[in-house]
């Protein structure tokens, strides 16, 4: 298996402030939260999932000066994730407030900080930091930003051909300007999205057919993964005309937050190790299944935990045992 690769996030790591509430307050009202947690979120979840499976992981994004920036840097350091850019002194990292009601529904309010104010020099530093063999993860959350989106789009479009680019379009994909999204799609080697995002991009609700249409939007040799939660995912692998269903793993889900990030991070880590697209997707399904059995966002499994779920034969194919 190949170990000379890195998973590089050209995106954002911010702070998640999660508050459990019995119900959402009415306009002008107030409710008492029953539980509050604060932790690093955003792209941190993807990087952590890749790192726990043995990949070298690097955060090529912005982070500020203040309590949120300190929390982000401490969380990255605890997972052994490297930094490309120095901290910004003109403000703090942004945060997202997630209100979780009694039915488990999440309502978000995001306030960006310095992470939404990338400069041309920082974009050039990110581009220069990427090495041949790297897998670069790009998120629609970053591309939708007014300042960062165009800069990251040009950065991704300029990456050398020996760099593999993975795009996760995110729920706001419909709001990304075409002049920002199209150059990224033209350079994308792997598109990984959930079924709702696939429908937003294609108008097609059925995941298999959506994967077929999405592949036609990418360059020759690119692949598509449409994630379908407990049903696994649909895979359009490079070099194959077929759209293959990769089954999921039945588990008792506790918290679905971060499952998609765990899937993407595991998929990239396993691809980097030299796994086939199918084996990497199967392993990513298992990683996402394990992630939803634990509370919190960054709940991707370790190599040993993933191997225990996959079994000896499949683990051996992925170099996990």
PDB file of C-alpha atoms in Angstrom:
ATOM      1  CA  UNK A   1       0.000   0.000   0.000  1.00  0.00           C
ATOM      2  CA  UNK A   2       1.128   3.549  -0.745  1.00  0.00           C
ATOM      3  CA  UNK A   3       1.875   5.720   2.289  1.00  0.00           C
ATOM      4  CA  UNK A   4       3.484   8.668   0.454  1.00  0.00           C
ATOM      5  CA  UNK A   5       0.420  10.883   0.190  1.00  0.00           C
ATOM      6  CA  UNK A   6      -1.458  13.545   2.107  1.00  0.00           C
ATOM      7  CA  UNK A   7      -5.099  14.570   2.458  1.00  0.00           C
ATOM      8  CA  UNK A   8      -5.135  18.373   2.197  1.00  0.00           C
ATOM      9  CA  UNK A   9      -8.222  20.420   3.058  1.00  0.00           C
ATOM     10  CA  UNK A  10      -8.483  23.625   1.012  1.00  0.00           C
ATOM     11  CA  UNK A  11     -11.486  24.768   2.994  1.00  0.00           C
ATOM     12  CA  UNK A  12     -12.590  25.894   6.432  1.00  0.00           C
ATOM     13  CA  UNK A  13     -12.352  24.641   9.992  1.00  0.00           C
ATOM     14  CA  UNK A  14     -14.602  26.620  12.321  1.00  0.00           C
ATOM     15  CA  UNK A  15     -16.078  26.114  15.784  1.00  0.00           C
ATOM     16  CA  UNK A  16     -19.410  24.373  16.314  1.00  0.00           C
ATOM     17  CA  UNK A  17     -21.505  25.540  19.277  1.00  0.00           C
ATOM     18  CA  UNK A  18     -24.240  22.911  19.676  1.00  0.00           C
ATOM     19  CA  UNK A  19     -27.207  23.597  21.975  1.00  0.00           C
ATOM     20  CA  UNK A  20     -29.954  21.062  22.676  1.00  0.00           C
ATOM     21  CA  UNK A  21     -33.341  22.759  23.085  1.00  0.00           C
ATOM     22  CA  UNK A  22     -36.809  21.266  23.693  1.00  0.00           C
ATOM     23  CA  UNK A  23     -38.235  23.350  20.824  1.00  0.00           C
ATOM     24  CA  UNK A  24     -37.090  26.315  18.754  1.00  0.00           C
ATOM     25  CA  UNK A  25     -38.136  29.634  20.296  1.00  0.00           C
ATOM     26  CA  UNK A  26     -40.842  31.668  18.631  1.00  0.00           C
ATOM     27  CA  UNK A  27     -39.799  34.978  17.132  1.00  0.00           C
ATOM     28  CA  UNK A  28     -38.770  37.247  19.998  1.00  0.00           C
ATOM     29  CA  UNK A  29     -38.976  34.344  22.439  1.00  0.00           C
ATOM     30  CA  UNK A  30     -36.494  32.385  24.517  1.00  0.00           C
ATOM     31  CA  UNK A  31     -35.940  28.774  25.546  1.00  0.00           C
ATOM     32  CA  UNK A  32     -33.578  27.116  28.014  1.00  0.00           C
ATOM     33  CA  UNK A  33     -30.952  24.850  26.504  1.00  0.00           C
ATOM     34  CA  UNK A  34     -30.554  21.427  28.065  1.00  0.00           C
ATOM     35  CA  UNK A  35     -27.022  20.649  26.846  1.00  0.00           C
ATOM     36  CA  UNK A  36     -24.251  22.702  25.264  1.00  0.00           C
ATOM     37  CA  UNK A  37     -21.052  21.554  23.587  1.00  0.00           C
ATOM     38  CA  UNK A  38     -18.362  23.421  21.693  1.00  0.00           C
ATOM     39  CA  UNK A  39     -15.779  21.822  19.432  1.00  0.00           C
ATOM     40  CA  UNK A  40     -13.916  22.173  16.139  1.00  0.00           C
ATOM     41  CA  UNK A  41     -16.143  21.458  13.150  1.00  0.00           C
ATOM     42  CA  UNK A  42     -16.487  22.062   9.445  1.00  0.00           C
ATOM     43  CA  UNK A  43     -13.654  20.460   7.505  1.00  0.00           C
ATOM     44  CA  UNK A  44     -12.080  19.250  10.758  1.00  0.00           C
ATOM     45  CA  UNK A  45     -14.326  16.212  10.619  1.00  0.00           C
ATOM     46  CA  UNK A  46     -13.026  15.147   7.199  1.00  0.00           C
ATOM     47  CA  UNK A  47      -9.392  15.662   8.161  1.00  0.00           C
ATOM     48  CA  UNK A  48      -9.863  13.700  11.384  1.00  0.00           C
ATOM     49  CA  UNK A  49     -11.492  10.783   9.583  1.00  0.00           C
ATOM     50  CA  UNK A  50      -8.543  10.571   7.170  1.00  0.00           C
ATOM     51  CA  UNK A  51      -5.941  10.991   9.912  1.00  0.00           C
ATOM     52  CA  UNK A  52      -7.375   8.212  12.068  1.00  0.00           C
ATOM     53  CA  UNK A  53      -6.940   5.831   9.141  1.00  0.00           C
ATOM     54  CA  UNK A  54      -3.252   6.622   8.895  1.00  0.00           C
ATOM     55  CA  UNK A  55      -3.216   9.419   6.317  1.00  0.00           C
ATOM     56  CA  UNK A  56      -1.064  12.488   6.766  1.00  0.00           C
ATOM     57  CA  UNK A  57      -3.630  15.285   7.002  1.00  0.00           C
ATOM     58  CA  UNK A  58      -3.057  18.995   6.419  1.00  0.00           C
ATOM     59  CA  UNK A  59      -5.303  22.010   6.971  1.00  0.00           C
ATOM     60  CA  UNK A  60      -4.712  24.540   4.179  1.00  0.00           C
ATOM     61  CA  UNK A  61      -7.183  27.136   5.419  1.00  0.00           C
ATOM     62  CA  UNK A  62      -7.539  30.237   7.575  1.00  0.00           C
ATOM     63  CA  UNK A  63      -7.581  30.497  11.368  1.00  0.00           C
ATOM     64  CA  UNK A  64      -7.704  33.570  13.561  1.00  0.00           C
ATOM     65  CA  UNK A  65      -6.501  35.031  16.828  1.00  0.00           C
ATOM     66  CA  UNK A  66      -8.891  34.541  19.733  1.00  0.00           C
ATOM     67  CA  UNK A  67     -10.652  31.779  21.674  1.00  0.00           C
ATOM     68  CA  UNK A  68     -12.146  30.080  18.605  1.00  0.00           C
ATOM     69  CA  UNK A  69      -8.869  30.099  16.716  1.00  0.00           C
ATOM     70  CA  UNK A  70      -7.096  28.667  19.755  1.00  0.00           C
ATOM     71  CA  UNK A  71      -9.695  25.909  20.038  1.00  0.00           C
ATOM     72  CA  UNK A  72      -9.298  25.017  16.360  1.00  0.00           C
ATOM     73  CA  UNK A  73      -5.501  24.887  16.527  1.00  0.00           C
ATOM     74  CA  UNK A  74      -5.573  22.785  19.694  1.00  0.00           C
ATOM     75  CA  UNK A  75      -8.004  20.323  18.106  1.00  0.00           C
ATOM     76  CA  UNK A  76      -5.908  20.039  14.945  1.00  0.00           C
ATOM     77  CA  UNK A  77      -2.731  19.522  16.975  1.00  0.00           C
ATOM     78  CA  UNK A  78      -4.401  16.838  19.117  1.00  0.00           C
ATOM     79  CA  UNK A  79      -5.189  14.844  15.960  1.00  0.00           C
ATOM     80  CA  UNK A  80      -1.718  15.384  14.470  1.00  0.00           C
ATOM     81  CA  UNK A  81      -3.031  17.540  11.610  1.00  0.00           C
ATOM     82  CA  UNK A  82      -0.593  20.035  10.107  1.00  0.00           C
ATOM     83  CA  UNK A  83      -1.117  23.696   9.204  1.00  0.00           C
ATOM     84  CA  UNK A  84      -0.179  25.533   6.003  1.00  0.00           C
ATOM     85  CA  UNK A  85      -1.019  29.138   6.934  1.00  0.00           C
ATOM     86  CA  UNK A  86      -0.024  31.093  10.059  1.00  0.00           C
ATOM     87  CA  UNK A  87      -2.766  32.489  12.251  1.00  0.00           C
ATOM     88  CA  UNK A  88      -4.365  35.758  11.198  1.00  0.00           C
ATOM     89  CA  UNK A  89      -4.036  38.636  13.678  1.00  0.00           C
ATOM     90  CA  UNK A  90      -6.977  40.694  12.360  1.00  0.00           C
ATOM     91  CA  UNK A  91      -9.800  38.634  13.846  1.00  0.00           C
ATOM     92  CA  UNK A  92     -10.954  35.309  15.206  1.00  0.00           C
ATOM     93  CA  UNK A  93     -12.068  32.083  13.543  1.00  0.00           C
ATOM     94  CA  UNK A  94     -15.797  31.866  12.783  1.00  0.00           C
ATOM     95  CA  UNK A  95     -18.387  29.707  14.503  1.00  0.00           C
ATOM     96  CA  UNK A  96     -21.674  27.933  13.846  1.00  0.00           C
ATOM     97  CA  UNK A  97     -24.544  27.751  16.348  1.00  0.00           C
ATOM     98  CA  UNK A  98     -26.536  24.539  15.929  1.00  0.00           C
ATOM     99  CA  UNK A  99     -29.874  24.327  17.748  1.00  0.00           C
ATOM    100  CA  UNK A 100     -30.983  20.700  18.092  1.00  0.00           C
ATOM    101  CA  UNK A 101     -34.673  20.378  18.968  1.00  0.00           C
ATOM    102  CA  UNK A 102     -36.434  17.519  20.750  1.00  0.00           C
ATOM    103  CA  UNK A 103     -37.022  15.705  17.453  1.00  0.00           C
ATOM    104  CA  UNK A 104     -33.316  15.783  16.543  1.00  0.00           C
ATOM    105  CA  UNK A 105     -33.750  18.416  13.821  1.00  0.00           C
ATOM    106  CA  UNK A 106     -30.817  20.814  13.525  1.00  0.00           C
ATOM    107  CA  UNK A 107     -31.139  24.525  12.800  1.00  0.00           C
ATOM    108  CA  UNK A 108     -27.940  26.414  12.033  1.00  0.00           C
ATOM    109  CA  UNK A 109     -26.701  29.983  12.242  1.00  0.00           C
ATOM    110  CA  UNK A 110     -23.148  30.537  10.977  1.00  0.00           C
ATOM    111  CA  UNK A 111     -20.984  33.579  11.635  1.00  0.00           C
ATOM    112  CA  UNK A 112     -17.733  33.555   9.678  1.00  0.00           C
ATOM    113  CA  UNK A 113     -14.595  35.290  10.866  1.00  0.00           C
ATOM    114  CA  UNK A 114     -11.222  35.618   9.180  1.00  0.00           C
ATOM    115  CA  UNK A 115     -11.953  32.269   7.494  1.00  0.00           C
ATOM    116  CA  UNK A 116     -14.150  34.138   4.986  1.00  0.00           C
ATOM    117  CA  UNK A 117     -11.517  36.764   4.130  1.00  0.00           C
ATOM    118  CA  UNK A 118      -8.821  34.941   2.166  1.00  0.00           C
ATOM    119  CA  UNK A 119      -6.175  37.025   0.385  1.00  0.00           C
ATOM    120  CA  UNK A 120      -4.506  36.373  -2.968  1.00  0.00           C
ATOM    121  CA  UNK A 121      -1.194  35.787  -1.171  1.00  0.00           C
ATOM    122  CA  UNK A 122      -2.801  33.132   1.050  1.00  0.00           C
ATOM    123  CA  UNK A 123      -4.330  31.417  -1.972  1.00  0.00           C
ATOM    124  CA  UNK A 124      -0.896  31.340  -3.615  1.00  0.00           C
ATOM    125  CA  UNK A 125       0.648  29.891  -0.433  1.00  0.00           C
ATOM    126  CA  UNK A 126      -1.969  27.144  -0.414  1.00  0.00           C
ATOM    127  CA  UNK A 127      -1.317  26.312  -4.072  1.00  0.00           C
ATOM    128  CA  UNK A 128       2.449  26.212  -3.495  1.00  0.00           C
ATOM    129  CA  UNK A 129       2.042  23.888  -0.490  1.00  0.00           C
ATOM    130  CA  UNK A 130       0.318  21.129  -2.492  1.00  0.00           C
ATOM    131  CA  UNK A 131       2.617  18.279  -3.524  1.00  0.00           C
ATOM    132  CA  UNK A 132       2.397  15.654  -6.214  1.00  0.00           C
ATOM    133  CA  UNK A 133       0.361  12.690  -4.989  1.00  0.00           C
ATOM    134  CA  UNK A 134      -1.739  14.777  -2.608  1.00  0.00           C
ATOM    135  CA  UNK A 135      -5.506  14.385  -2.418  1.00  0.00           C
ATOM    136  CA  UNK A 136      -6.996  17.877  -2.124  1.00  0.00           C
ATOM    137  CA  UNK A 137     -10.467  18.180  -0.574  1.00  0.00           C
ATOM    138  CA  UNK A 138     -12.608  21.171  -1.593  1.00  0.00           C
ATOM    139  CA  UNK A 139     -15.993  21.987  -0.063  1.00  0.00           C
ATOM    140  CA  UNK A 140     -18.915  23.894  -1.470  1.00  0.00           C
ATOM    141  CA  UNK A 141     -19.092  25.748   1.849  1.00  0.00           C
ATOM    142  CA  UNK A 142     -15.850  27.499   0.850  1.00  0.00           C
ATOM    143  CA  UNK A 143     -16.756  27.986  -2.803  1.00  0.00           C
ATOM    144  CA  UNK A 144     -19.989  29.778  -1.917  1.00  0.00           C
ATOM    145  CA  UNK A 145     -18.098  32.506  -0.037  1.00  0.00           C
ATOM    146  CA  UNK A 146     -17.936  35.814  -1.855  1.00  0.00           C
ATOM    147  CA  UNK A 147     -14.188  36.353  -1.295  1.00  0.00           C
ATOM    148  CA  UNK A 148     -12.813  32.831  -0.887  1.00  0.00           C
ATOM    149  CA  UNK A 149     -14.820  31.168  -3.652  1.00  0.00           C
ATOM    150  CA  UNK A 150     -13.182  32.798  -6.696  1.00  0.00           C
ATOM    151  CA  UNK A 151      -9.703  32.519  -5.155  1.00  0.00           C
ATOM    152  CA  UNK A 152     -10.092  28.818  -4.350  1.00  0.00           C
ATOM    153  CA  UNK A 153     -11.643  28.146  -7.748  1.00  0.00           C
ATOM    154  CA  UNK A 154      -8.583  29.549  -9.501  1.00  0.00           C
ATOM    155  CA  UNK A 155      -6.274  27.723  -7.083  1.00  0.00           C
ATOM    156  CA  UNK A 156      -7.911  24.354  -7.724  1.00  0.00           C
ATOM    157  CA  UNK A 157      -7.987  24.874 -11.492  1.00  0.00           C
ATOM    158  CA  UNK A 158      -4.227  25.508 -11.463  1.00  0.00           C
ATOM    159  CA  UNK A 159      -3.210  22.349  -9.576  1.00  0.00           C
ATOM    160  CA  UNK A 160      -0.854  19.941 -11.325  1.00  0.00           C
ATOM    161  CA  UNK A 161      -2.243  16.772 -12.895  1.00  0.00           C
ATOM    162  CA  UNK A 162      -0.512  14.519 -10.352  1.00  0.00           C
ATOM    163  CA  UNK A 163      -2.766  15.993  -7.641  1.00  0.00           C
ATOM    164  CA  UNK A 164      -6.166  14.373  -7.132  1.00  0.00           C
ATOM    165  CA  UNK A 165      -9.002  16.808  -6.401  1.00  0.00           C
ATOM    166  CA  UNK A 166     -12.128  15.763  -4.493  1.00  0.00           C
ATOM    167  CA  UNK A 167     -15.154  18.064  -4.397  1.00  0.00           C
ATOM    168  CA  UNK A 168     -17.891  17.775  -1.780  1.00  0.00           C
ATOM    169  CA  UNK A 169     -20.445  20.308  -3.075  1.00  0.00           C
ATOM    170  CA  UNK A 170     -22.281  20.650   0.291  1.00  0.00           C
ATOM    171  CA  UNK A 171     -25.917  21.671   0.833  1.00  0.00           C
ATOM    172  CA  UNK A 172     -25.388  25.203  -0.531  1.00  0.00           C
ATOM    173  CA  UNK A 173     -24.244  23.990  -3.963  1.00  0.00           C
ATOM    174  CA  UNK A 174     -27.182  25.690  -5.701  1.00  0.00           C
ATOM    175  CA  UNK A 175     -25.899  29.048  -4.431  1.00  0.00           C
ATOM    176  CA  UNK A 176     -22.366  28.684  -5.840  1.00  0.00           C
ATOM    177  CA  UNK A 177     -21.821  30.951  -8.836  1.00  0.00           C
ATOM    178  CA  UNK A 178     -21.313  29.065 -12.083  1.00  0.00           C
ATOM    179  CA  UNK A 179     -18.087  30.960 -12.790  1.00  0.00           C
ATOM    180  CA  UNK A 180     -16.747  29.608  -9.491  1.00  0.00           C
ATOM    181  CA  UNK A 181     -18.120  26.059  -9.602  1.00  0.00           C
ATOM    182  CA  UNK A 182     -17.520  25.195 -13.261  1.00  0.00           C
ATOM    183  CA  UNK A 183     -13.688  25.493 -13.199  1.00  0.00           C
ATOM    184  CA  UNK A 184     -13.611  23.295 -10.084  1.00  0.00           C
ATOM    185  CA  UNK A 185     -15.835  20.674 -11.709  1.00  0.00           C
ATOM    186  CA  UNK A 186     -13.550  20.733 -14.762  1.00  0.00           C
ATOM    187  CA  UNK A 187     -10.579  19.848 -12.502  1.00  0.00           C
ATOM    188  CA  UNK A 188     -12.374  17.431 -10.165  1.00  0.00           C
ATOM    189  CA  UNK A 189     -11.172  13.816 -10.054  1.00  0.00           C
ATOM    190  CA  UNK A 190     -13.759  12.691  -7.478  1.00  0.00           C
ATOM    191  CA  UNK A 191     -17.143  14.216  -6.736  1.00  0.00           C
ATOM    192  CA  UNK A 192     -18.672  12.995  -3.465  1.00  0.00           C
ATOM    193  CA  UNK A 193     -22.132  14.219  -2.472  1.00  0.00           C
ATOM    194  CA  UNK A 194     -25.260  13.025  -0.733  1.00  0.00           C
ATOM    195  CA  UNK A 195     -28.481  12.248  -2.574  1.00  0.00           C
ATOM    196  CA  UNK A 196     -30.023  15.657  -1.851  1.00  0.00           C
ATOM    197  CA  UNK A 197     -26.984  17.492  -3.207  1.00  0.00           C
ATOM    198  CA  UNK A 198     -26.961  15.234  -6.257  1.00  0.00           C
ATOM    199  CA  UNK A 199     -30.587  16.155  -6.865  1.00  0.00           C
ATOM    200  CA  UNK A 200     -29.811  19.871  -6.515  1.00  0.00           C
ATOM    201  CA  UNK A 201     -27.080  19.522  -9.153  1.00  0.00           C
ATOM    202  CA  UNK A 202     -29.079  17.380 -11.588  1.00  0.00           C
ATOM    203  CA  UNK A 203     -32.778  17.706 -10.812  1.00  0.00           C
ATOM    204  CA  UNK A 204     -32.884  13.906 -10.429  1.00  0.00           C
ATOM    205  CA  UNK A 205     -33.969  12.297  -7.156  1.00  0.00           C
ATOM    206  CA  UNK A 206     -32.855   8.733  -7.943  1.00  0.00           C
ATOM    207  CA  UNK A 207     -29.199   8.417  -6.812  1.00  0.00           C
ATOM    208  CA  UNK A 208     -28.049   5.991  -9.497  1.00  0.00           C
ATOM    209  CA  UNK A 209     -29.308   8.116 -12.368  1.00  0.00           C
ATOM    210  CA  UNK A 210     -28.031  11.280 -10.694  1.00  0.00           C
ATOM    211  CA  UNK A 211     -24.548   9.717 -10.476  1.00  0.00           C
ATOM    212  CA  UNK A 212     -24.717   8.950 -14.198  1.00  0.00           C
ATOM    213  CA  UNK A 213     -25.591  12.565 -15.034  1.00  0.00           C
ATOM    214  CA  UNK A 214     -22.975  13.992 -12.667  1.00  0.00           C
ATOM    215  CA  UNK A 215     -20.222  11.934 -14.261  1.00  0.00           C
ATOM    216  CA  UNK A 216     -21.014  13.549 -17.605  1.00  0.00           C
ATOM    217  CA  UNK A 217     -20.351  16.958 -16.022  1.00  0.00           C
ATOM    218  CA  UNK A 218     -16.816  15.949 -15.074  1.00  0.00           C
ATOM    219  CA  UNK A 219     -13.713  15.426 -17.146  1.00  0.00           C
ATOM    220  CA  UNK A 220     -12.755  12.082 -18.613  1.00  0.00           C
ATOM    221  CA  UNK A 221     -11.428   9.659 -16.002  1.00  0.00           C
ATOM    222  CA  UNK A 222     -13.220  11.310 -13.067  1.00  0.00           C
ATOM    223  CA  UNK A 223     -15.408   9.399 -10.621  1.00  0.00           C
ATOM    224  CA  UNK A 224     -18.590  10.065  -8.649  1.00  0.00           C
ATOM    225  CA  UNK A 225     -19.843   8.874  -5.274  1.00  0.00           C
ATOM    226  CA  UNK A 226     -23.454   9.569  -4.298  1.00  0.00           C
ATOM    227  CA  UNK A 227     -23.877   8.810  -0.606  1.00  0.00           C
ATOM    228  CA  UNK A 228     -27.193   7.268   0.448  1.00  0.00           C
ATOM    229  CA  UNK A 229     -26.858   7.106   4.249  1.00  0.00           C
ATOM    230  CA  UNK A 230     -27.736   3.626   5.617  1.00  0.00           C
ATOM    231  CA  UNK A 231     -28.142   2.335   2.056  1.00  0.00           C
ATOM    232  CA  UNK A 232     -24.447   2.839   1.341  1.00  0.00           C
ATOM    233  CA  UNK A 233     -23.539   4.719  -1.821  1.00  0.00           C
ATOM    234  CA  UNK A 234     -23.627   4.654  -5.615  1.00  0.00           C
ATOM    235  CA  UNK A 235     -20.255   4.555  -7.339  1.00  0.00           C
ATOM    236  CA  UNK A 236     -19.346   5.676 -10.852  1.00  0.00           C
ATOM    237  CA  UNK A 237     -15.731   4.532 -10.981  1.00  0.00           C
ATOM    238  CA  UNK A 238     -13.186   5.792 -13.525  1.00  0.00           C
ATOM    239  CA  UNK A 239     -12.826   3.419 -16.462  1.00  0.00           C
ATOM    240  CA  UNK A 240     -16.234   1.814 -15.936  1.00  0.00           C
ATOM    241  CA  UNK A 241     -19.508   2.626 -17.663  1.00  0.00           C
ATOM    242  CA  UNK A 242     -21.533   1.014 -14.872  1.00  0.00           C
ATOM    243  CA  UNK A 243     -22.994   2.727 -11.821  1.00  0.00           C
ATOM    244  CA  UNK A 244     -22.471   0.265  -8.966  1.00  0.00           C
ATOM    245  CA  UNK A 245     -24.321   0.117  -5.670  1.00  0.00           C
ATOM    246  CA  UNK A 246     -21.949  -0.304  -2.737  1.00  0.00           C
ATOM    247  CA  UNK A 247     -23.981  -1.611   0.228  1.00  0.00           C
ATOM    248  CA  UNK A 248     -23.951   0.011   3.635  1.00  0.00           C
ATOM    249  CA  UNK A 249     -23.694  -1.505   7.106  1.00  0.00           C
ATOM    250  CA  UNK A 250     -26.712  -1.862   9.428  1.00  0.00           C
ATOM    251  CA  UNK A 251     -26.064  -0.137  12.759  1.00  0.00           C
ATOM    252  CA  UNK A 252     -28.061   1.522  15.516  1.00  0.00           C
ATOM    253  CA  UNK A 253     -27.586   5.207  14.712  1.00  0.00           C
ATOM    254  CA  UNK A 254     -27.208   7.618  17.613  1.00  0.00           C
ATOM    255  CA  UNK A 255     -26.063  10.827  15.902  1.00  0.00           C
ATOM    256  CA  UNK A 256     -25.816  11.363  12.136  1.00  0.00           C
ATOM    257  CA  UNK A 257     -23.832  14.601  12.483  1.00  0.00           C
ATOM    258  CA  UNK A 258     -20.541  14.317  10.580  1.00  0.00           C
ATOM    259  CA  UNK A 259     -21.340  11.009   8.855  1.00  0.00           C
ATOM    260  CA  UNK A 260     -20.816  12.468   5.385  1.00  0.00           C
ATOM    261  CA  UNK A 261     -17.501  13.999   6.456  1.00  0.00           C
ATOM    262  CA  UNK A 262     -16.383  10.642   7.874  1.00  0.00           C
ATOM    263  CA  UNK A 263     -17.287   8.997   4.559  1.00  0.00           C
ATOM    264  CA  UNK A 264     -15.301  11.504   2.490  1.00  0.00           C
ATOM    265  CA  UNK A 265     -12.257  11.450   4.771  1.00  0.00           C
ATOM    266  CA  UNK A 266     -12.153   7.658   4.881  1.00  0.00           C
ATOM    267  CA  UNK A 267     -12.664   7.368   1.131  1.00  0.00           C
ATOM    268  CA  UNK A 268      -9.708   9.683   0.428  1.00  0.00           C
ATOM    269  CA  UNK A 269      -7.477   7.980   2.984  1.00  0.00           C
ATOM    270  CA  UNK A 270      -8.189   4.549   1.505  1.00  0.00           C
ATOM    271  CA  UNK A 271      -7.720   5.753  -2.073  1.00  0.00           C
ATOM    272  CA  UNK A 272      -4.385   7.201  -1.002  1.00  0.00           C
ATOM    273  CA  UNK A 273      -3.340   3.825   0.378  1.00  0.00           C
ATOM    274  CA  UNK A 274      -3.884   2.356  -3.097  1.00  0.00           C
ATOM    275  CA  UNK A 275      -7.310   0.766  -2.601  1.00  0.00           C
ATOM    276  CA  UNK A 276      -9.605   0.301  -5.582  1.00  0.00           C
ATOM    277  CA  UNK A 277     -12.516   2.713  -5.885  1.00  0.00           C
ATOM    278  CA  UNK A 278     -14.990  -0.009  -4.848  1.00  0.00           C
ATOM    279  CA  UNK A 279     -12.959  -1.107  -1.827  1.00  0.00           C
ATOM    280  CA  UNK A 280     -12.439   2.520  -0.772  1.00  0.00           C
ATOM    281  CA  UNK A 281     -16.199   3.176  -1.063  1.00  0.00           C
ATOM    282  CA  UNK A 282     -16.993   0.018   0.919  1.00  0.00           C
ATOM    283  CA  UNK A 283     -14.542   1.089   3.620  1.00  0.00           C
ATOM    284  CA  UNK A 284     -15.995   4.611   3.621  1.00  0.00           C
ATOM    285  CA  UNK A 285     -19.490   3.171   4.102  1.00  0.00           C
ATOM    286  CA  UNK A 286     -18.198   1.264   7.112  1.00  0.00           C
ATOM    287  CA  UNK A 287     -16.496   4.365   8.515  1.00  0.00           C
ATOM    288  CA  UNK A 288     -19.706   6.388   8.191  1.00  0.00           C
ATOM    289  CA  UNK A 289     -21.690   3.583   9.835  1.00  0.00           C
ATOM    290  CA  UNK A 290     -19.347   3.548  12.815  1.00  0.00           C
ATOM    291  CA  UNK A 291     -19.441   7.345  13.020  1.00  0.00           C
ATOM    292  CA  UNK A 292     -23.220   7.469  13.496  1.00  0.00           C
ATOM    293  CA  UNK A 293     -23.035   5.113  16.487  1.00  0.00           C
ATOM    294  CA  UNK A 294     -21.243   7.844  18.482  1.00  0.00           C
ATOM    295  CA  UNK A 295     -22.279  11.314  19.560  1.00  0.00           C
ATOM    296  CA  UNK A 296     -20.385  14.292  18.190  1.00  0.00           C
ATOM    297  CA  UNK A 297     -19.127  15.385  14.768  1.00  0.00           C
ATOM    298  CA  UNK A 298     -15.561  14.057  14.567  1.00  0.00           C
ATOM    299  CA  UNK A 299     -16.375  10.394  15.224  1.00  0.00           C
ATOM    300  CA  UNK A 300     -14.553   8.655  12.380  1.00  0.00           C
ATOM    301  CA  UNK A 301     -13.055   5.277  13.380  1.00  0.00           C
ATOM    302  CA  UNK A 302      -9.452   4.190  13.743  1.00  0.00           C
ATOM    303  CA  UNK A 303      -7.927   1.598  11.416  1.00  0.00           C
ATOM    304  CA  UNK A 304      -8.439  -1.138  14.010  1.00  0.00           C
ATOM    305  CA  UNK A 305     -12.094  -0.219  14.527  1.00  0.00           C
ATOM    306  CA  UNK A 306     -12.721  -0.172  10.789  1.00  0.00           C
ATOM    307  CA  UNK A 307     -10.966  -3.514  10.327  1.00  0.00           C
ATOM    308  CA  UNK A 308     -13.136  -5.104  13.027  1.00  0.00           C
ATOM    309  CA  UNK A 309     -16.312  -4.118  11.174  1.00  0.00           C
ATOM    310  CA  UNK A 310     -15.079  -5.003   7.687  1.00  0.00           C
ATOM    311  CA  UNK A 311     -13.687  -8.418   8.519  1.00  0.00           C
ATOM    312  CA  UNK A 312     -10.332  -9.966   7.710  1.00  0.00           C
ATOM    313  CA  UNK A 313     -10.645 -10.369   3.927  1.00  0.00           C
ATOM    314  CA  UNK A 314     -11.852  -6.848   3.184  1.00  0.00           C
ATOM    315  CA  UNK A 315      -9.478  -5.314   5.737  1.00  0.00           C
ATOM    316  CA  UNK A 316      -6.542  -7.071   4.110  1.00  0.00           C
ATOM    317  CA  UNK A 317      -7.505  -5.604   0.712  1.00  0.00           C
ATOM    318  CA  UNK A 318      -7.364  -2.139   2.279  1.00  0.00           C
ATOM    319  CA  UNK A 319      -4.093  -2.733   4.087  1.00  0.00           C
ATOM    320  CA  UNK A 320      -5.767  -2.429   7.483  1.00  0.00           C
ATOM    321  CA  UNK A 321      -4.766  -5.854   8.793  1.00  0.00           C
TER     322      UNK A 321
END
